[in-house]
mmCIF file of C-alpha atoms and ligand atoms in Angstrom:
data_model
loop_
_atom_site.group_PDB
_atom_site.id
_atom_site.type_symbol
_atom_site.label_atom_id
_atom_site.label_comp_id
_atom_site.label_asym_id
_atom_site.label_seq_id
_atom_site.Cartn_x
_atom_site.Cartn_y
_atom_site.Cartn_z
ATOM 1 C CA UNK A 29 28.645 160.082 115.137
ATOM 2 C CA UNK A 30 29.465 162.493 112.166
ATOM 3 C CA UNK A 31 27.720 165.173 111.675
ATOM 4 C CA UNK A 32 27.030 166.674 107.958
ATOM 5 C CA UNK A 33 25.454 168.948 106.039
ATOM 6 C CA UNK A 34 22.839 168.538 103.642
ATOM 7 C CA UNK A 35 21.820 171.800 101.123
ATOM 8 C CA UNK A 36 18.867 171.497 99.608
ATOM 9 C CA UNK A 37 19.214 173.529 96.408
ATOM 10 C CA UNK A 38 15.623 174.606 95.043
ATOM 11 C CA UNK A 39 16.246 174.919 91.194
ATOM 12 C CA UNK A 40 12.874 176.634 90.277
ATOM 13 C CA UNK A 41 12.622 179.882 89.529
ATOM 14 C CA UNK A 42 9.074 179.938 91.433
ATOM 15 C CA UNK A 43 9.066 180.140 95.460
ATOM 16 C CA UNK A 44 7.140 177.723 97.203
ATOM 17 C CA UNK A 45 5.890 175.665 94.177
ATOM 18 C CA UNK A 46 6.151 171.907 93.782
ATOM 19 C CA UNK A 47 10.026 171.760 93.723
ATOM 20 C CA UNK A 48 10.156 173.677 97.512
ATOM 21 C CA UNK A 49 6.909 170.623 98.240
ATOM 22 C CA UNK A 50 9.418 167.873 97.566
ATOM 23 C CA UNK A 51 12.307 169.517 98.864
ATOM 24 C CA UNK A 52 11.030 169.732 102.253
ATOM 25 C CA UNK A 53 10.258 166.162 101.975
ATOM 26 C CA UNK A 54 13.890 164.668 101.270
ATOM 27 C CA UNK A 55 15.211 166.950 104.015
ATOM 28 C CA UNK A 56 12.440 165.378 106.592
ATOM 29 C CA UNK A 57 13.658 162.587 105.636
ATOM 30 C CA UNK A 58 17.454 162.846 105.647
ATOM 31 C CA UNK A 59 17.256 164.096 109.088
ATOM 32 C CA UNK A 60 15.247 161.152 110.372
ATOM 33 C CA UNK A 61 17.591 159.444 108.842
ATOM 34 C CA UNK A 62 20.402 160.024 110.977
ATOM 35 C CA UNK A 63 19.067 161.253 114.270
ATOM 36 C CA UNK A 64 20.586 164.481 115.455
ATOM 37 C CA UNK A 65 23.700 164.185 112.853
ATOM 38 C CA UNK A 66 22.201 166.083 109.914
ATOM 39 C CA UNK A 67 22.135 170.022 109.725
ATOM 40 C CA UNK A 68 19.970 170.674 106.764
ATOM 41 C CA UNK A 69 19.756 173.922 104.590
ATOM 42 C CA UNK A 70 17.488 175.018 101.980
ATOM 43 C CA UNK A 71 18.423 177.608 99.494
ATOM 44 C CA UNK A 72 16.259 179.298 96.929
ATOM 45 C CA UNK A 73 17.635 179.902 93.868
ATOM 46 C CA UNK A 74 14.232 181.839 92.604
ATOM 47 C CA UNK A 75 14.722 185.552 91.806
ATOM 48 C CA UNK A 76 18.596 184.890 91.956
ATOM 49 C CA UNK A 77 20.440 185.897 89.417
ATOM 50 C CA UNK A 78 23.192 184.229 87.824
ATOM 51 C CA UNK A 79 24.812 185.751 84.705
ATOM 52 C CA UNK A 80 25.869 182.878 81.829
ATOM 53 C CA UNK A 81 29.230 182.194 81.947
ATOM 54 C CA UNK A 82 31.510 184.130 79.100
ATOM 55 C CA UNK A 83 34.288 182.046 78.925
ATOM 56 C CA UNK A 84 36.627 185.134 80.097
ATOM 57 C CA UNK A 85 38.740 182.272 81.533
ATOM 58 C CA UNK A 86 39.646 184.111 84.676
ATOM 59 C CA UNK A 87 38.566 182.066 87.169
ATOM 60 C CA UNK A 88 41.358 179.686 86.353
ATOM 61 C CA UNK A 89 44.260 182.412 86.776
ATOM 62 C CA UNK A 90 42.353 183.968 89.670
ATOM 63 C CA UNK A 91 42.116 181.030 91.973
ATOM 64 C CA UNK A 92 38.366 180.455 91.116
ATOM 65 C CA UNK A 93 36.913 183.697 91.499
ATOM 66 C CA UNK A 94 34.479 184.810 88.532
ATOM 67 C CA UNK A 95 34.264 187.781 87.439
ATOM 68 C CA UNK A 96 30.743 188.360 87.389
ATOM 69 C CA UNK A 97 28.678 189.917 90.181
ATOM 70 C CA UNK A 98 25.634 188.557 90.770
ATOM 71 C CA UNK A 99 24.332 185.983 93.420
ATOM 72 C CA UNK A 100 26.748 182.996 92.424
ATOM 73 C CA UNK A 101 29.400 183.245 94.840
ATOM 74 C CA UNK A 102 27.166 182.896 97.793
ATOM 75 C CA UNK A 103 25.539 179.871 96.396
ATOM 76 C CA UNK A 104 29.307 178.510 95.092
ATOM 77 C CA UNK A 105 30.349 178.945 98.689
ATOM 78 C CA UNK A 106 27.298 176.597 100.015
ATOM 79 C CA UNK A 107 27.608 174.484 97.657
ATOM 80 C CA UNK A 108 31.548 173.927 98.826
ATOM 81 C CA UNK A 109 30.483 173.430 101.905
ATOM 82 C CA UNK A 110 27.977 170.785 101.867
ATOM 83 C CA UNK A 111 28.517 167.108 102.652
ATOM 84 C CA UNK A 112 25.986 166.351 100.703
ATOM 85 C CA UNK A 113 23.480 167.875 98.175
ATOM 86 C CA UNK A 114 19.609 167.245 96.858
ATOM 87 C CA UNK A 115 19.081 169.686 93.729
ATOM 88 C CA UNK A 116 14.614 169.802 93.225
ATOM 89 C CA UNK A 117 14.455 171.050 89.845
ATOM 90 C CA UNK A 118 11.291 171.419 87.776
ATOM 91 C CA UNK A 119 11.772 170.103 84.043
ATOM 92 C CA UNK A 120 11.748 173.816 81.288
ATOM 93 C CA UNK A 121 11.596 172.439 78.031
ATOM 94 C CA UNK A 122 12.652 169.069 79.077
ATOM 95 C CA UNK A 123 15.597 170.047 80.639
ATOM 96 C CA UNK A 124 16.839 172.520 83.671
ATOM 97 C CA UNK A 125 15.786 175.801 84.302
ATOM 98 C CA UNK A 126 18.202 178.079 82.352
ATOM 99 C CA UNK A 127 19.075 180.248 85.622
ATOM 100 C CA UNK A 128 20.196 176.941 87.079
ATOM 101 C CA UNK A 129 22.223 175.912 84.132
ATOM 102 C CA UNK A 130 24.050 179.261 84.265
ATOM 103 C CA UNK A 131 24.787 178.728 87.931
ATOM 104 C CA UNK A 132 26.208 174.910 87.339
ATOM 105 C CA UNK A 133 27.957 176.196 84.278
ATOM 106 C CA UNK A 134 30.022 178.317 86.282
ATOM 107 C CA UNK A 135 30.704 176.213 89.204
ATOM 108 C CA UNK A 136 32.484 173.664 87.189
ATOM 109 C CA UNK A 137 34.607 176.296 85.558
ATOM 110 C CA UNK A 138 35.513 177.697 88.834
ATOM 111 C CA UNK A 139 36.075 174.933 90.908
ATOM 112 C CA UNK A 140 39.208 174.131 89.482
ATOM 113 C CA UNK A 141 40.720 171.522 91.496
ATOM 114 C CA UNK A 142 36.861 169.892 91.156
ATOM 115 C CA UNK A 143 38.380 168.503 88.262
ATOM 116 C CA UNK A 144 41.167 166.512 89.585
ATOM 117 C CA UNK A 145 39.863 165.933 93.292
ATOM 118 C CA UNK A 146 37.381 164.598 94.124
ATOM 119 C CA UNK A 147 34.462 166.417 96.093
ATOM 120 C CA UNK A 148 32.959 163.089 97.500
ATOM 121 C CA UNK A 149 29.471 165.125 98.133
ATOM 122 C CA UNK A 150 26.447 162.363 97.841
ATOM 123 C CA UNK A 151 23.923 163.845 94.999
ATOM 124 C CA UNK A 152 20.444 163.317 94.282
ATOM 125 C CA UNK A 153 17.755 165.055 91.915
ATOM 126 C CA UNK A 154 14.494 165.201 92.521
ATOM 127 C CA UNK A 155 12.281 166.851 89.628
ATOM 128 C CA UNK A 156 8.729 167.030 88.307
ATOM 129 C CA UNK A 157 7.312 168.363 85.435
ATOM 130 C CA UNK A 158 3.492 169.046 83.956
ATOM 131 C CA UNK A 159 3.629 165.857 82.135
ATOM 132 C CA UNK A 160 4.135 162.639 82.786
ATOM 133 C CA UNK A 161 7.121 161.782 80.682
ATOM 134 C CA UNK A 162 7.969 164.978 79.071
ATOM 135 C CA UNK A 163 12.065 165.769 80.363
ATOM 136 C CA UNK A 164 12.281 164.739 84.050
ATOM 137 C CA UNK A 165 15.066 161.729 82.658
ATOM 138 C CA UNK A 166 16.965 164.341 80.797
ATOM 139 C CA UNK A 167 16.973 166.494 83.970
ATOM 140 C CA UNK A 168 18.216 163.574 86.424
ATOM 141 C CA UNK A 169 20.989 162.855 83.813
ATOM 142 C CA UNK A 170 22.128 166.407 83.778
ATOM 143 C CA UNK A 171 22.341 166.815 87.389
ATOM 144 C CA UNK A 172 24.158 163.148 87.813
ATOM 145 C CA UNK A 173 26.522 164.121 85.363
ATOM 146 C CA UNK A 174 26.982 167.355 86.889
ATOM 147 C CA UNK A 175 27.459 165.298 90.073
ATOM 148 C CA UNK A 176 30.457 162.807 88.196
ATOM 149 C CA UNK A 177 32.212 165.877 86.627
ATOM 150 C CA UNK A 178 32.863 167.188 90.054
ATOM 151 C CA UNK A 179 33.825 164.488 91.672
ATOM 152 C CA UNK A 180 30.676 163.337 93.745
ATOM 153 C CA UNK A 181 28.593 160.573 94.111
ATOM 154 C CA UNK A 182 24.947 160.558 92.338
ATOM 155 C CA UNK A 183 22.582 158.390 94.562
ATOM 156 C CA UNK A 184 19.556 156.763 93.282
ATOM 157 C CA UNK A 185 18.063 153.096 93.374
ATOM 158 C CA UNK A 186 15.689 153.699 96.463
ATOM 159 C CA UNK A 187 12.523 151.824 95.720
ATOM 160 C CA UNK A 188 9.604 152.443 94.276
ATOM 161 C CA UNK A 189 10.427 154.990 91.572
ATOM 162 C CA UNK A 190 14.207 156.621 92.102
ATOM 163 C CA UNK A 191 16.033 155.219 89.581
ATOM 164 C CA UNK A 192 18.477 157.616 88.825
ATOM 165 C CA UNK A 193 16.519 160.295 90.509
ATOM 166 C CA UNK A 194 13.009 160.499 91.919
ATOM 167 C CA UNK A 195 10.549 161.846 89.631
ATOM 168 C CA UNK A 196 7.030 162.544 88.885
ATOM 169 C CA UNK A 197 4.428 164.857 87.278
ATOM 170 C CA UNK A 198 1.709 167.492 88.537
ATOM 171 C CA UNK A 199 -0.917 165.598 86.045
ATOM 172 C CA UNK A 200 -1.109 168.602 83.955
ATOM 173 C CA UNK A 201 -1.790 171.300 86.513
ATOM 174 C CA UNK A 202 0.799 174.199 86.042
ATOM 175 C CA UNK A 203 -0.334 175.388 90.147
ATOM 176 C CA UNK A 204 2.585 176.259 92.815
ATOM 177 C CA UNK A 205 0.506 174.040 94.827
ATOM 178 C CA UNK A 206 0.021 171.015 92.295
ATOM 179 C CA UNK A 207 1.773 168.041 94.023
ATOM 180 C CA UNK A 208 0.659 169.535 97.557
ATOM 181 C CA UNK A 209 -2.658 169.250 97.035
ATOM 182 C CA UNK A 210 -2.411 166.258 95.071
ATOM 183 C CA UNK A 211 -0.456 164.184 97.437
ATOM 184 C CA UNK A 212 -3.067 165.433 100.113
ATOM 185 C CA UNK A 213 -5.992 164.119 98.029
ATOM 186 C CA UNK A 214 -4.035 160.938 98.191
ATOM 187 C CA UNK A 215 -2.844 160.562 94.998
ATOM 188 C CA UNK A 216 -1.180 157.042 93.925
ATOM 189 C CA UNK A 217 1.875 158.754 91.806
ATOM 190 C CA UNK A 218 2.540 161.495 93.600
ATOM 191 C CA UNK A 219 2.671 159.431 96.762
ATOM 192 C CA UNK A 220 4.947 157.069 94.519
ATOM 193 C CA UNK A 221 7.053 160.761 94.253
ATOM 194 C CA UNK A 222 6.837 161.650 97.577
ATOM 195 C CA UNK A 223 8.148 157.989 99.094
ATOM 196 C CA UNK A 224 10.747 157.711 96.146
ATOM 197 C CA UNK A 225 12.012 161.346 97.548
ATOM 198 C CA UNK A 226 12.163 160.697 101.057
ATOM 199 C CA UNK A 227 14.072 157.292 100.368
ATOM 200 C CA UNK A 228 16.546 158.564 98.113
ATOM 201 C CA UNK A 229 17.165 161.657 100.880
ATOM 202 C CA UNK A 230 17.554 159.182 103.630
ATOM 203 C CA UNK A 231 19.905 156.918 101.665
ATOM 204 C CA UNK A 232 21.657 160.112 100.935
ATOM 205 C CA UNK A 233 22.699 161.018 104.275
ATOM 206 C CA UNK A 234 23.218 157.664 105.379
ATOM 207 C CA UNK A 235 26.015 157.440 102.562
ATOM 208 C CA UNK A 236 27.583 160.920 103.377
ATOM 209 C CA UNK A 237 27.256 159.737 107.411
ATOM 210 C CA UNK A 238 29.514 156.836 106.160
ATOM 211 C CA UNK A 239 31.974 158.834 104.036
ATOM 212 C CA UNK A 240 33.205 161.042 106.542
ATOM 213 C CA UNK A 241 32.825 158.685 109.132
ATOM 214 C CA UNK A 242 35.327 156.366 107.174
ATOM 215 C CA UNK A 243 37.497 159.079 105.785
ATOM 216 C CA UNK A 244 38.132 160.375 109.604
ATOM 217 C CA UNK A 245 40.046 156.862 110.002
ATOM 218 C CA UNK A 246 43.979 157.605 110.236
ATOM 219 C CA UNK A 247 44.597 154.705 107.662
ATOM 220 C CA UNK A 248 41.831 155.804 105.335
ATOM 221 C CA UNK A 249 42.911 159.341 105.691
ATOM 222 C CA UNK A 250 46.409 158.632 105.099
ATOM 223 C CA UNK A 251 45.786 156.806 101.902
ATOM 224 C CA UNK A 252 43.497 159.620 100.846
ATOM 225 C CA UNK A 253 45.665 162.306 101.282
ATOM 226 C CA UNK A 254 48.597 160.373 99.607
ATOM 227 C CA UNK A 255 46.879 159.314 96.371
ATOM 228 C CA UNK A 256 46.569 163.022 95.684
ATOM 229 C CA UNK A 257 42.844 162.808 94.533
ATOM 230 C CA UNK A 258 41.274 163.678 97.209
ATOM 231 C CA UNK A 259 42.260 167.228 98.327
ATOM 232 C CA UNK A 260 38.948 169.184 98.374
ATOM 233 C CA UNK A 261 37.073 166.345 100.203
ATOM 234 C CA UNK A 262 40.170 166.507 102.832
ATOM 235 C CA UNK A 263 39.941 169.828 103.087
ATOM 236 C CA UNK A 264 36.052 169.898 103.881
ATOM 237 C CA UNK A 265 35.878 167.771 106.089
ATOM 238 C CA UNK A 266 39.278 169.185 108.026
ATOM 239 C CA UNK A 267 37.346 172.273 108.064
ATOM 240 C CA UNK A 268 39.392 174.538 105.611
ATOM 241 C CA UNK A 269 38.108 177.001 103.427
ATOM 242 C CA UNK A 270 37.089 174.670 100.444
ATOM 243 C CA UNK A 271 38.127 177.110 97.811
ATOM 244 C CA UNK A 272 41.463 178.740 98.945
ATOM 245 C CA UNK A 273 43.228 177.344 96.138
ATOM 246 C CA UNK A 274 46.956 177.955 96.660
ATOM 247 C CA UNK A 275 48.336 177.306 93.272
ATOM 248 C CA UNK A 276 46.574 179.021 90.243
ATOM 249 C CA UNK A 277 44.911 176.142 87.985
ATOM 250 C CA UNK A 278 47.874 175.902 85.286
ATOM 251 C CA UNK A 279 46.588 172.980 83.266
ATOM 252 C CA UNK A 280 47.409 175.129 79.902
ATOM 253 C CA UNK A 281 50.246 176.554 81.000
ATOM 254 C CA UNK A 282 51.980 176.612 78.244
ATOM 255 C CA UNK A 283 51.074 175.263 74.881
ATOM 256 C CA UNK A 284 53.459 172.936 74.063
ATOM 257 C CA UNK A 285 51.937 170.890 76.998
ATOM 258 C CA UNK A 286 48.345 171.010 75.141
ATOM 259 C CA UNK A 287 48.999 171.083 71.850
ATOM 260 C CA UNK A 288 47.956 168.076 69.832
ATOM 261 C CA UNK A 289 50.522 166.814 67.234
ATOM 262 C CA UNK A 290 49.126 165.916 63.530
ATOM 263 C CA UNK A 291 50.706 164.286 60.949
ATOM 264 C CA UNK A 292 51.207 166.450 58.152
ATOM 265 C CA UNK A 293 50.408 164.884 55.114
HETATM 266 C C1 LIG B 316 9.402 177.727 81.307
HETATM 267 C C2 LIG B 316 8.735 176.436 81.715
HETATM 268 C C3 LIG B 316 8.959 175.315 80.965
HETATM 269 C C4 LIG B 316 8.377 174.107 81.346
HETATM 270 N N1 LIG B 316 8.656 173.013 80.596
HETATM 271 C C5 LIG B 316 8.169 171.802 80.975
HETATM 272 C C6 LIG B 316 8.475 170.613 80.250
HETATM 273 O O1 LIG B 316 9.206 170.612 79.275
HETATM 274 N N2 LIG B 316 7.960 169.442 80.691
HETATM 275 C C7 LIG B 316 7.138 169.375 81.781
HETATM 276 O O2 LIG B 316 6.680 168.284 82.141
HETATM 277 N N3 LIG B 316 6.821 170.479 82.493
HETATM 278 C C8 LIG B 316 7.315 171.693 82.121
HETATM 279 N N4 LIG B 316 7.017 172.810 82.865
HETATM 280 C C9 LIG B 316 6.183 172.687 84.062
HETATM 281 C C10 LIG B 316 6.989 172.593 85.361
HETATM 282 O O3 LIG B 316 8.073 171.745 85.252
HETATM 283 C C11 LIG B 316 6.087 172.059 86.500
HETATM 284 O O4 LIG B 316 4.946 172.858 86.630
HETATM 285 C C12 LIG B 316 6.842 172.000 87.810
HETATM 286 O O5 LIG B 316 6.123 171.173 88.714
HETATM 287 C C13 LIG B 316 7.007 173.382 88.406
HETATM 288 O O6 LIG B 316 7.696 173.335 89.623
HETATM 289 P P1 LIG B 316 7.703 174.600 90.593
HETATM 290 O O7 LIG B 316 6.319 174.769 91.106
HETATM 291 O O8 LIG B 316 8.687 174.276 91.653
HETATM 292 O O9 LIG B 316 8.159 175.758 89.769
HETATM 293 C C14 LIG B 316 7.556 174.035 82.497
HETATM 294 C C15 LIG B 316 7.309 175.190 83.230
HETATM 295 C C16 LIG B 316 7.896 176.389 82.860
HETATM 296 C C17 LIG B 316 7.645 177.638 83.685
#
């Protein structure tokens, strides 16, 4: 059977807190999943840094390199790589952790082709928060959407509580060690979390299993690669470099091609 990759992406700028607890988790469970056919990484985005993205624009002339030097190109790489991704994000004022946003914000720009091919990565978020219902939607939305604007495929619907994500809440204790030592004391919602996490991670790699798996299939392959859409998804799974974009990314190449046309009265 296929073999894929699965990166677990903590988004917390904290180590080892309750993100890293439920990351673990989906990863357990992805590789259960799929006996033997699941290589699994976890990488830390915590005391990263990743600069906000200032619009220079050069990634698009410069075949999706940014200009910035910090820590993003070795997560962009991963990220490239993966068959399939879980992102564990705690909610910051109901939303993702601004270091996190930076890095996202500057993987869409530079993944050019992203855009028009898709990536065909299976995505899932798993976040918790303080409260109880205080940003951990907004956060799954982001990260789906995130997911659809490059090209891959959020997964959710795992019973009993991943919806469109798994989430929960540390019942107001701000500890590293919150859902840990809750879901030890045998907590109902946090084993709720925990069993919505491991079921969405298992789904997960079952679907990216079943992607490649179908994609390798000279037909399905063929019809792939002639539609066009589906270059950086053939190119991962051939093995390629994911980002050795030939072409420069000439969308606005020139601006008759862009410009709108208004009437003028
Ligand atoms: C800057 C900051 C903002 C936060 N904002 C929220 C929030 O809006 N809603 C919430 O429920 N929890 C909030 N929290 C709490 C964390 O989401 C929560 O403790 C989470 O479980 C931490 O995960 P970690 O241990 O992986 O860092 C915030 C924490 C920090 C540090």
């Amino acid at each position: 059977m296929e073999t894929i990759k699965i990166l677990g992406i903590n988004g917390s700028n904290r180590r080892g807190g309750n993100s890293r607890f439920l990351l673990d988790q989906a990863l357990a469970a992805a590789a259960l999943a799929v006996p033997g056919c699941v290589d699994t990484e976890i990488y830390e985005t915590g005391g990263r840094t990743y600069l906000p993205c200032t619009a220079c624009d050069r990634c698009h002339s410069k075949l999706g390199v940014c200009r910035l030097e910090d820590d993003f190109a070795e997560l962009r790489d991963k990220w490239l790589e993966a068959d399939a991704l879980i992102y564990s994000v705690p909610v910051y004022h109901a939303g993702i952790p601004g270091h996190l946003k930076c890095f996202i914000d500057r993987l869409g720009e530079s993944v050019v082709e992203g855009f028009f091919s898709k990536q065909m990565k299976v995505v899932g978020c798993v976040t918790s928060g303080t409260g109880i219902a205080t940003g951990q939607e907004s956060v799954m939305n982001f990260i789906n959407a995130h997911a659809m604007m490059l090209g891959c495929l959020p997964f959710a619907g795992e019973w009993p509580g991943a919806y469109t994500g798994a989430g929960g809440w540390t019942h107001v204790d701000p500890r590293k060690n919150a859902l840990k030592d809750l879901h030890a004391g045998n907590d109902e919602t946090t084993a709720y979390l925990v069993k919505s996490t491991r079921n969405m991670a298992a789904g997960i790699a079952q679907l990216a299993v079943l992607i490649k798996t179908g994609a390798r299939q000279k037909q399905v392959h063929d019809l792939l690669e002639k539609s066009g859409r589906y270059t950086m998804f053939l190119r991962r799974i051939s093995g390629t470099k994911p980002l050795a974009i030939e072409k420069p990314y000439d969308y606005f190449a020139t601006d008759e091609d862009t410009q709108l046309e208004f009437d003028e009265d």
